[in-house]
């Protein structure tokens, strides 16, 4: 099975996807042949150019229509043309699926039957080239499993054939609603369109799922660049990969060293048996039989960082406290040695992407740094909740987390423990013991 990952930190567009395929080595003939079968030979030209965006290279693609009087077809006519064309069955099925989904979304937002949707609403010649080209390109590389990251859709307004529309445009929202596609936050981006209906329709029809990539071994990377100038590289990465092989079993690892299966396992002096009395082979079997489901939740976080060497400790502490008060999830610092041998601090903030602008205002108002670095990061978090526990000393808030095996782990809030210690004049360790006993008793009750 061939695996591909679409990484779209600045959105999805058909020309970016097709450019990434060309960057991977897609021959022009793989695109021209199916378009000729649709009667479009000589109706378009492709301008492909290597460019830089935010210092990173990639290919930019633009489609020029060469038709003197481009026709405006209805979806019913286009569907008949595609269905009757001499295309490979799988390619025909994919192209019909993409355009069909796009026509249904446009029909919904315009309140009319899908067969009456005008061709300009599902894209003119550029959309035909993008959709057929991407479908043909994925077939050329033998991709049968496609995973797409959650794309940001944009904010603000955009000028269209229907006038000034809000972003995300209605067709993008309808596609996301129909397919349950998660749209990443557009906070922190300049106003403008990031994901187009054609780009999202391609992934909605072709991607197996949206979200983080599975474990994989990258084999080739194609970069497609967007046309807009952003405050970051405007690119899409198409990664061809193989699924990451499962880690070798312990016995296989030992065999590779030439040692017997029990070698190196005698931590208890019992001759190849673990301290719990289970042999190495039995331990492997037990682990295999108790494989646990993945219950952690993937989330995208914003990381902000600055290296500071011209602020007092008091000023740094105040800046960190203000960032926390503004809602940052985490604020922490690390000592470092900066240029000219000056001691400094690396201040790091983790927050929700939509908090970027508000936190930047605090950096500028309370900090001394002239710049702040930002990047998006993925974090896996176990499901968590909070509740209040009644104890002999008074109520205590608990943080609870659900573990993969189904059990729960609880931790009292430190502020509540400290408040009880002060109120009752007790050592903190004693308060912690009393709360732990109360928690154990509560867990025993049905």
CSV table of C-alpha atoms in Angstrom, one decimal:
chain,number,residue,atom,x,y,z
A,1,UNK,CA,0.0,0.0,0.0
A,2,UNK,CA,1.4,3.4,-1.0
A,3,UNK,CA,0.8,6.2,1.5
A,4,UNK,CA,0.8,10.0,1.0
A,5,UNK,CA,0.4,12.8,3.4
A,6,UNK,CA,-0.8,16.3,2.5
A,7,UNK,CA,0.6,18.8,4.9
A,8,UNK,CA,-1.2,22.1,4.4
A,9,UNK,CA,-0.3,24.6,7.1
A,10,UNK,CA,-1.4,27.6,5.0
A,11,UNK,CA,-4.4,26.0,3.3
A,12,UNK,CA,-5.5,23.9,0.4
A,13,UNK,CA,-5.7,24.9,-3.3
A,14,UNK,CA,-5.9,22.8,-6.4
A,15,UNK,CA,-2.9,24.4,-8.1
A,16,UNK,CA,-0.8,23.9,-4.9
A,17,UNK,CA,-1.6,20.2,-4.9
A,18,UNK,CA,-0.8,19.8,-8.6
A,19,UNK,CA,2.4,21.8,-8.2
A,20,UNK,CA,3.5,19.5,-5.4
A,21,UNK,CA,2.9,16.5,-7.7
A,22,UNK,CA,5.0,18.1,-10.5
A,23,UNK,CA,7.7,18.7,-7.9
A,24,UNK,CA,7.7,15.0,-7.2
A,25,UNK,CA,8.4,14.3,-10.8
A,26,UNK,CA,4.9,14.0,-12.4
A,27,UNK,CA,5.4,14.0,-16.2
A,28,UNK,CA,3.3,16.5,-18.2
A,29,UNK,CA,2.0,13.6,-20.3
A,30,UNK,CA,0.2,12.1,-17.3
A,31,UNK,CA,-1.9,15.3,-17.2
A,32,UNK,CA,-2.2,16.1,-20.9
A,33,UNK,CA,-3.5,12.6,-21.9
A,34,UNK,CA,-6.7,12.5,-19.7
A,35,UNK,CA,-7.4,16.2,-20.5
A,36,UNK,CA,-7.2,15.5,-24.2
A,37,UNK,CA,-9.7,12.6,-23.7
A,38,UNK,CA,-12.0,15.2,-22.3
A,39,UNK,CA,-11.6,17.3,-25.5
A,40,UNK,CA,-9.5,20.0,-23.8
A,41,UNK,CA,-6.3,19.6,-25.8
A,42,UNK,CA,-5.0,23.1,-26.7
A,43,UNK,CA,-7.5,24.7,-24.3
A,44,UNK,CA,-5.0,25.5,-21.6
A,45,UNK,CA,-1.3,26.2,-20.8
A,46,UNK,CA,0.5,25.5,-17.6
A,47,UNK,CA,3.0,28.0,-16.2
A,48,UNK,CA,5.3,26.1,-13.8
A,49,UNK,CA,8.0,28.0,-12.0
A,50,UNK,CA,10.4,27.4,-9.2
A,51,UNK,CA,10.0,30.1,-6.6
A,52,UNK,CA,10.8,30.9,-3.0
A,53,UNK,CA,8.3,31.6,-0.2
A,54,UNK,CA,9.5,32.7,3.2
A,55,UNK,CA,13.0,31.5,2.2
A,56,UNK,CA,11.8,28.0,1.2
A,57,UNK,CA,11.8,26.6,-2.3
A,58,UNK,CA,8.9,25.0,-4.2
A,59,UNK,CA,7.0,25.0,-7.5
A,60,UNK,CA,4.3,27.5,-8.3
A,61,UNK,CA,1.7,26.5,-10.9
A,62,UNK,CA,-0.8,28.7,-12.8
A,63,UNK,CA,-3.2,27.6,-15.4
A,64,UNK,CA,-3.9,29.9,-18.4
A,65,UNK,CA,-7.1,29.3,-20.4
A,66,UNK,CA,-6.5,29.5,-24.2
A,67,UNK,CA,-10.2,29.3,-25.2
A,68,UNK,CA,-11.3,32.4,-27.0
A,69,UNK,CA,-14.9,32.1,-25.8
A,70,UNK,CA,-14.8,29.8,-22.8
A,71,UNK,CA,-18.2,27.9,-22.5
A,72,UNK,CA,-20.2,28.0,-19.3
A,73,UNK,CA,-21.4,24.4,-18.9
A,74,UNK,CA,-23.9,23.0,-16.4
A,75,UNK,CA,-22.8,20.2,-14.1
A,76,UNK,CA,-25.1,17.8,-15.9
A,77,UNK,CA,-23.2,18.4,-19.2
A,78,UNK,CA,-19.8,18.2,-17.6
A,79,UNK,CA,-20.8,15.0,-15.8
A,80,UNK,CA,-21.9,13.4,-19.1
A,81,UNK,CA,-18.6,14.5,-20.8
A,82,UNK,CA,-16.5,12.9,-18.0
A,83,UNK,CA,-18.6,9.7,-17.9
A,84,UNK,CA,-18.3,9.3,-21.7
A,85,UNK,CA,-14.6,10.0,-21.9
A,86,UNK,CA,-12.0,7.3,-22.6
A,87,UNK,CA,-10.4,7.5,-19.1
A,88,UNK,CA,-9.0,4.8,-16.8
A,89,UNK,CA,-12.0,3.6,-14.7
A,90,UNK,CA,-10.4,4.6,-11.4
A,91,UNK,CA,-9.4,8.0,-12.7
A,92,UNK,CA,-12.9,8.6,-14.1
A,93,UNK,CA,-14.5,7.6,-10.8
A,94,UNK,CA,-12.2,9.9,-8.8
A,95,UNK,CA,-12.8,12.9,-11.1
A,96,UNK,CA,-16.5,12.4,-11.0
A,97,UNK,CA,-16.4,12.1,-7.2
A,98,UNK,CA,-14.6,15.4,-6.8
A,99,UNK,CA,-16.7,17.4,-9.2
A,100,UNK,CA,-19.9,15.7,-8.0
A,101,UNK,CA,-19.1,16.7,-4.4
A,102,UNK,CA,-18.2,20.2,-5.4
A,103,UNK,CA,-21.4,20.6,-7.5
A,104,UNK,CA,-23.5,19.4,-4.6
A,105,UNK,CA,-21.9,21.9,-2.2
A,106,UNK,CA,-22.4,24.8,-4.7
A,107,UNK,CA,-26.0,23.6,-5.3
A,108,UNK,CA,-26.7,23.7,-1.5
A,109,UNK,CA,-25.4,27.2,-1.0
A,110,UNK,CA,-27.2,28.6,-4.1
A,111,UNK,CA,-30.4,26.7,-3.4
A,112,UNK,CA,-30.8,25.0,-6.7
A,113,UNK,CA,-30.4,21.4,-8.1
A,114,UNK,CA,-26.9,20.2,-8.6
A,115,UNK,CA,-27.4,19.6,-12.4
A,116,UNK,CA,-28.2,23.3,-12.8
A,117,UNK,CA,-24.9,24.5,-11.2
A,118,UNK,CA,-23.0,26.5,-13.8
A,119,UNK,CA,-19.5,25.3,-14.7
A,120,UNK,CA,-18.0,28.6,-13.6
A,121,UNK,CA,-19.2,27.7,-10.1
A,122,UNK,CA,-17.3,24.4,-10.0
A,123,UNK,CA,-14.3,26.0,-11.7
A,124,UNK,CA,-13.5,26.9,-15.3
A,125,UNK,CA,-10.6,25.4,-17.2
A,126,UNK,CA,-8.3,25.9,-14.3
A,127,UNK,CA,-10.5,23.7,-12.0
A,128,UNK,CA,-10.6,21.0,-14.7
A,129,UNK,CA,-6.9,21.0,-15.0
A,130,UNK,CA,-6.4,21.0,-11.3
A,131,UNK,CA,-8.9,18.2,-10.5
A,132,UNK,CA,-8.0,15.9,-13.4
A,133,UNK,CA,-4.3,16.6,-12.9
A,134,UNK,CA,-4.3,15.8,-9.1
A,135,UNK,CA,-6.4,12.6,-9.7
A,136,UNK,CA,-4.1,11.5,-12.5
A,137,UNK,CA,-1.0,12.4,-10.5
A,138,UNK,CA,-2.0,10.4,-7.5
A,139,UNK,CA,-2.7,7.4,-9.8
A,140,UNK,CA,0.7,7.9,-11.5
A,141,UNK,CA,2.5,7.5,-8.1
A,142,UNK,CA,0.2,4.6,-7.1
A,143,UNK,CA,-1.2,6.4,-4.0
A,144,UNK,CA,-4.0,4.4,-2.5
A,145,UNK,CA,-4.0,5.8,1.0
A,146,UNK,CA,-4.1,9.6,1.4
A,147,UNK,CA,-4.1,11.4,4.8
A,148,UNK,CA,-4.6,15.2,4.9
A,149,UNK,CA,-3.9,17.6,7.7
A,150,UNK,CA,-6.6,19.9,8.9
A,151,UNK,CA,-6.4,23.0,6.7
A,152,UNK,CA,-7.0,26.6,7.8
A,153,UNK,CA,-9.7,28.2,5.6
A,154,UNK,CA,-9.0,31.9,6.0
A,155,UNK,CA,-10.9,34.9,7.3
A,156,UNK,CA,-12.1,38.2,6.0
A,157,UNK,CA,-13.7,38.5,2.5
A,158,UNK,CA,-12.9,37.6,-1.1
A,159,UNK,CA,-14.1,38.9,-4.4
A,160,UNK,CA,-15.9,36.2,-6.5
A,161,UNK,CA,-18.2,35.9,-9.5
A,162,UNK,CA,-21.1,36.3,-7.0
A,163,UNK,CA,-19.6,39.5,-5.4
A,164,UNK,CA,-17.9,40.0,-2.1
A,165,UNK,CA,-18.2,36.8,0.0
A,166,UNK,CA,-17.2,36.1,3.6
A,167,UNK,CA,-14.4,33.7,4.3
A,168,UNK,CA,-14.5,30.7,4.5
A,169,UNK,CA,-16.5,30.9,1.3
A,170,UNK,CA,-19.9,29.2,1.6
A,171,UNK,CA,-18.9,26.2,-0.6
A,172,UNK,CA,-15.9,25.5,1.7
A,173,UNK,CA,-18.1,25.5,4.8
A,174,UNK,CA,-20.6,23.3,3.1
A,175,UNK,CA,-18.0,20.8,2.0
A,176,UNK,CA,-16.6,20.7,5.6
A,177,UNK,CA,-20.1,20.3,7.0
A,178,UNK,CA,-21.0,17.5,4.6
A,179,UNK,CA,-17.8,15.5,5.3
A,180,UNK,CA,-17.2,16.4,8.9
A,181,UNK,CA,-13.8,18.0,8.0
A,182,UNK,CA,-12.0,19.8,10.8
A,183,UNK,CA,-10.9,23.2,9.8
A,184,UNK,CA,-7.8,24.5,11.6
A,185,UNK,CA,-7.9,28.0,13.1
A,186,UNK,CA,-7.0,30.9,10.9
A,187,UNK,CA,-6.1,33.2,13.8
A,188,UNK,CA,-2.8,34.9,13.3
A,189,UNK,CA,-3.0,34.8,9.5
A,190,UNK,CA,-3.4,37.9,7.4
A,191,UNK,CA,-7.0,38.3,6.1
A,192,UNK,CA,-7.7,36.4,2.9
A,193,UNK,CA,-8.6,33.0,1.4
A,194,UNK,CA,-6.5,30.1,2.4
A,195,UNK,CA,-8.5,27.1,1.3
A,196,UNK,CA,-10.4,27.0,-2.0
A,197,UNK,CA,-13.5,25.0,-2.8
A,198,UNK,CA,-11.6,23.0,-5.4
A,199,UNK,CA,-8.7,22.2,-3.0
A,200,UNK,CA,-11.0,21.1,-0.3
A,201,UNK,CA,-13.3,19.1,-2.6
A,202,UNK,CA,-10.2,17.2,-3.9
A,203,UNK,CA,-9.2,16.2,-0.3
A,204,UNK,CA,-12.8,15.6,0.8
A,205,UNK,CA,-13.3,13.1,-2.0
A,206,UNK,CA,-9.8,11.5,-2.1
A,207,UNK,CA,-8.4,11.6,1.5
A,208,UNK,CA,-9.0,8.6,3.7
A,209,UNK,CA,-9.1,10.9,6.7
A,210,UNK,CA,-8.1,14.4,8.0
A,211,UNK,CA,-5.8,14.7,11.0
A,212,UNK,CA,-2.3,13.8,12.1
A,213,UNK,CA,-0.2,11.5,10.0
A,214,UNK,CA,0.3,7.9,11.1
A,215,UNK,CA,3.9,6.7,11.8
A,216,UNK,CA,5.6,6.7,8.5
A,217,UNK,CA,9.0,6.7,6.7
A,218,UNK,CA,9.2,9.7,4.3
A,219,UNK,CA,10.5,8.7,0.8
A,220,UNK,CA,9.9,11.9,-1.3
A,221,UNK,CA,8.5,15.4,-0.7
A,222,UNK,CA,6.9,17.6,-3.2
A,223,UNK,CA,6.4,21.3,-2.5
A,224,UNK,CA,3.6,23.4,-4.0
A,225,UNK,CA,3.6,27.1,-3.4
A,226,UNK,CA,0.6,29.4,-3.1
A,227,UNK,CA,0.3,32.7,-4.9
A,228,UNK,CA,-0.3,35.0,-1.9
A,229,UNK,CA,2.4,36.6,0.1
A,230,UNK,CA,1.9,35.7,3.8
A,231,UNK,CA,3.9,36.4,7.0
A,232,UNK,CA,5.2,32.8,6.7
A,233,UNK,CA,6.1,30.3,3.9
A,234,UNK,CA,2.9,29.8,1.9
A,235,UNK,CA,3.3,26.1,0.9
A,236,UNK,CA,1.8,22.7,0.7
A,237,UNK,CA,3.9,19.6,1.2
A,238,UNK,CA,2.9,16.3,-0.4
A,239,UNK,CA,4.9,13.5,1.3
A,240,UNK,CA,5.2,10.1,-0.3
A,241,UNK,CA,5.9,7.6,2.4
A,242,UNK,CA,5.9,4.0,3.5
A,243,UNK,CA,4.2,2.9,6.7
A,244,UNK,CA,6.6,2.8,9.6
A,245,UNK,CA,7.4,-0.9,10.4
A,246,UNK,CA,6.5,-2.1,13.8
A,247,UNK,CA,9.4,-2.1,16.2
A,248,UNK,CA,11.1,-5.5,16.5
A,249,UNK,CA,10.1,-7.8,19.3
A,250,UNK,CA,12.6,-8.2,22.2
A,251,UNK,CA,13.5,-11.7,21.1
A,252,UNK,CA,14.1,-10.5,17.5
A,253,UNK,CA,16.4,-7.8,18.8
A,254,UNK,CA,18.3,-10.3,20.8
A,255,UNK,CA,18.6,-12.6,17.8
A,256,UNK,CA,20.1,-9.8,15.8
A,257,UNK,CA,22.9,-9.6,18.4
A,258,UNK,CA,23.4,-13.4,18.4
A,259,UNK,CA,22.4,-13.7,22.0
A,260,UNK,CA,19.8,-16.3,23.3
A,261,UNK,CA,16.3,-15.1,24.1
A,262,UNK,CA,16.9,-15.0,27.8
A,263,UNK,CA,20.2,-13.2,27.6
A,264,UNK,CA,20.4,-9.7,29.2
A,265,UNK,CA,17.0,-10.1,30.9
A,266,UNK,CA,18.1,-11.3,34.3
A,267,UNK,CA,17.6,-8.2,36.4
A,268,UNK,CA,16.6,-10.2,39.5
A,269,UNK,CA,19.2,-12.9,39.4
A,270,UNK,CA,16.6,-15.6,38.6
A,271,UNK,CA,18.1,-16.8,35.3
A,272,UNK,CA,16.3,-15.0,32.5
A,273,UNK,CA,13.1,-14.3,34.4
A,274,UNK,CA,11.7,-10.8,35.2
A,275,UNK,CA,11.3,-9.6,38.8
A,276,UNK,CA,7.6,-10.4,38.5
A,277,UNK,CA,8.4,-14.0,37.7
A,278,UNK,CA,7.4,-13.8,34.0
A,279,UNK,CA,9.9,-15.1,31.4
A,280,UNK,CA,10.9,-12.9,28.5
A,281,UNK,CA,8.7,-14.8,26.0
A,282,UNK,CA,5.7,-14.7,28.4
A,283,UNK,CA,6.2,-11.0,28.9
A,284,UNK,CA,6.1,-10.4,25.1
A,285,UNK,CA,2.9,-12.4,24.8
A,286,UNK,CA,1.3,-10.5,27.7
A,287,UNK,CA,2.2,-7.2,26.1
A,288,UNK,CA,0.8,-8.3,22.7
A,289,UNK,CA,-2.4,-9.4,24.3
A,290,UNK,CA,-2.9,-6.2,26.2
A,291,UNK,CA,-2.4,-3.8,23.4
A,292,UNK,CA,-4.4,-0.7,24.3
A,293,UNK,CA,-6.4,1.6,22.0
A,294,UNK,CA,-5.2,5.1,21.3
A,295,UNK,CA,-7.4,7.5,23.3
A,296,UNK,CA,-5.2,10.5,23.4
A,297,UNK,CA,-6.5,13.6,21.5
A,298,UNK,CA,-4.3,15.4,19.0
A,299,UNK,CA,-4.4,19.2,19.1
A,300,UNK,CA,-2.5,22.0,17.4
A,301,UNK,CA,-0.8,24.5,19.7
A,302,UNK,CA,1.0,27.7,19.1
A,303,UNK,CA,4.6,28.1,20.3
A,304,UNK,CA,6.0,31.6,20.8
A,305,UNK,CA,9.6,32.1,21.8
A,306,UNK,CA,12.1,34.9,22.3
A,307,UNK,CA,15.7,35.0,23.5
A,308,UNK,CA,16.2,37.9,26.0
A,309,UNK,CA,19.4,39.2,27.5
A,310,UNK,CA,18.5,42.8,28.4
A,311,UNK,CA,15.7,42.4,31.0
A,312,UNK,CA,15.9,42.2,34.8
A,313,UNK,CA,14.7,39.0,36.6
A,314,UNK,CA,11.8,41.0,38.0
A,315,UNK,CA,10.8,42.2,34.5
A,316,UNK,CA,11.0,38.6,33.1
A,317,UNK,CA,8.9,37.3,35.9
A,318,UNK,CA,6.3,40.0,35.3
A,319,UNK,CA,6.2,39.3,31.6
A,320,UNK,CA,5.7,35.6,32.2
A,321,UNK,CA,3.0,36.2,34.7
A,322,UNK,CA,1.2,38.6,32.3
A,323,UNK,CA,1.3,35.9,29.6
A,324,UNK,CA,-0.2,33.4,31.9
A,325,UNK,CA,-2.9,35.8,33.0
A,326,UNK,CA,-3.8,36.3,29.3
A,327,UNK,CA,-4.5,32.6,29.0
A,328,UNK,CA,-1.3,30.9,27.9
A,329,UNK,CA,-1.3,27.2,28.6
A,330,UNK,CA,2.3,27.1,29.6
A,331,UNK,CA,5.1,29.7,30.1
A,332,UNK,CA,8.6,28.6,31.0
A,333,UNK,CA,12.2,29.8,30.7
A,334,UNK,CA,15.6,28.2,30.1
A,335,UNK,CA,19.0,29.8,30.7
A,336,UNK,CA,21.3,30.2,27.7
A,337,UNK,CA,24.5,31.8,26.7
A,338,UNK,CA,24.0,34.4,24.0
A,339,UNK,CA,26.3,36.4,21.7
A,340,UNK,CA,29.3,38.1,23.3
A,341,UNK,CA,29.1,35.7,26.2
A,342,UNK,CA,26.0,37.3,27.7
A,343,UNK,CA,23.8,35.2,29.9
A,344,UNK,CA,20.2,35.2,28.7
A,345,UNK,CA,16.9,33.5,28.9
A,346,UNK,CA,14.8,31.6,26.3
A,347,UNK,CA,11.2,32.4,27.2
A,348,UNK,CA,8.7,30.0,25.7
A,349,UNK,CA,4.9,30.2,25.6
A,350,UNK,CA,2.4,27.5,24.5
A,351,UNK,CA,-1.1,28.6,23.7
A,352,UNK,CA,-4.1,28.1,21.4
A,353,UNK,CA,-3.4,29.4,17.9
A,354,UNK,CA,-6.3,31.9,18.2
A,355,UNK,CA,-4.5,33.6,21.1
A,356,UNK,CA,-1.5,34.6,19.0
A,357,UNK,CA,-2.4,38.2,18.4
A,358,UNK,CA,-3.4,39.0,22.0
A,359,UNK,CA,-0.2,37.4,23.4
A,360,UNK,CA,1.9,39.2,20.9
A,361,UNK,CA,0.5,42.5,22.3
A,362,UNK,CA,1.8,41.5,25.8
A,363,UNK,CA,5.2,40.6,24.4
A,364,UNK,CA,5.5,44.1,22.8
A,365,UNK,CA,4.0,45.9,25.9
A,366,UNK,CA,5.8,44.2,28.7
A,367,UNK,CA,8.9,42.6,27.1
A,368,UNK,CA,12.2,44.0,25.7
A,369,UNK,CA,12.6,41.6,22.7
A,370,UNK,CA,12.3,43.1,19.3
A,371,UNK,CA,10.9,39.9,17.8
A,372,UNK,CA,8.9,36.8,18.7
A,373,UNK,CA,9.2,33.5,16.8
A,374,UNK,CA,6.0,31.5,16.2
A,375,UNK,CA,5.3,28.0,15.0
A,376,UNK,CA,2.5,25.5,15.2
A,377,UNK,CA,3.1,22.3,17.0
A,378,UNK,CA,1.1,19.1,17.5
A,379,UNK,CA,0.4,17.8,21.0
A,380,UNK,CA,-1.1,14.6,22.2
A,381,UNK,CA,-3.2,14.9,25.4
A,382,UNK,CA,-5.0,12.3,27.4
A,383,UNK,CA,-8.7,13.0,28.2
A,384,UNK,CA,-8.9,15.0,31.4
A,385,UNK,CA,-11.5,16.4,33.7
A,386,UNK,CA,-11.8,18.0,37.1
A,387,UNK,CA,-14.0,17.4,40.2
A,388,UNK,CA,-14.2,18.4,43.8
A,389,UNK,CA,-13.3,15.9,46.6
A,390,UNK,CA,-14.7,16.3,50.2
A,391,UNK,CA,-12.0,15.7,52.8
A,392,UNK,CA,-12.0,16.0,56.6
A,393,UNK,CA,-10.0,19.3,56.1
A,394,UNK,CA,-12.3,20.8,53.5
A,395,UNK,CA,-13.0,20.5,49.8
A,396,UNK,CA,-10.1,19.9,47.4
A,397,UNK,CA,-10.2,20.2,43.6
A,398,UNK,CA,-8.8,17.2,41.7
A,399,UNK,CA,-7.4,16.9,38.2
A,400,UNK,CA,-8.3,13.5,36.6
A,401,UNK,CA,-6.9,11.9,33.5
A,402,UNK,CA,-8.1,8.8,31.8
A,403,UNK,CA,-5.4,6.3,30.9
A,404,UNK,CA,-5.5,3.9,27.9
A,405,UNK,CA,-6.3,0.9,30.0
A,406,UNK,CA,-9.5,2.6,31.3
A,407,UNK,CA,-8.4,3.5,34.8
A,408,UNK,CA,-8.2,7.1,36.1
A,409,UNK,CA,-5.4,8.9,37.7
A,410,UNK,CA,-6.1,11.8,40.1
A,411,UNK,CA,-4.0,14.7,41.4
A,412,UNK,CA,-5.0,17.3,43.9
A,413,UNK,CA,-4.6,21.0,43.0
A,414,UNK,CA,-1.5,22.2,44.9
A,415,UNK,CA,-3.1,25.6,45.6
A,416,UNK,CA,-5.9,23.8,47.6
A,417,UNK,CA,-3.4,21.7,49.5
A,418,UNK,CA,-1.4,24.8,50.5
A,419,UNK,CA,-4.6,26.7,51.5
A,420,UNK,CA,-5.7,23.8,53.8
A,421,UNK,CA,-2.2,23.6,55.3
A,422,UNK,CA,-2.3,27.3,56.2
A,423,UNK,CA,-5.9,27.2,57.4
A,424,UNK,CA,-5.3,24.2,59.8
A,425,UNK,CA,-1.7,25.0,60.7
A,426,UNK,CA,-0.5,21.5,59.4
A,427,UNK,CA,2.5,20.4,57.5
A,428,UNK,CA,1.9,20.2,53.8
A,429,UNK,CA,3.0,16.5,53.7
A,430,UNK,CA,0.4,15.7,56.4
A,431,UNK,CA,-2.4,17.5,54.4
A,432,UNK,CA,-1.4,15.5,51.3
A,433,UNK,CA,-1.7,12.2,53.2
A,434,UNK,CA,-5.1,13.1,54.6
A,435,UNK,CA,-6.3,14.0,51.1
A,436,UNK,CA,-4.9,10.9,49.6
A,437,UNK,CA,-6.7,8.8,52.2
A,438,UNK,CA,-10.0,10.6,51.4
A,439,UNK,CA,-9.4,10.0,47.7
A,440,UNK,CA,-8.8,6.3,48.3
A,441,UNK,CA,-11.9,6.0,50.4
A,442,UNK,CA,-14.0,7.8,47.7
A,443,UNK,CA,-12.7,5.5,45.0
A,444,UNK,CA,-13.8,2.4,47.0
A,445,UNK,CA,-17.4,3.6,47.2
A,446,UNK,CA,-19.7,2.5,44.4
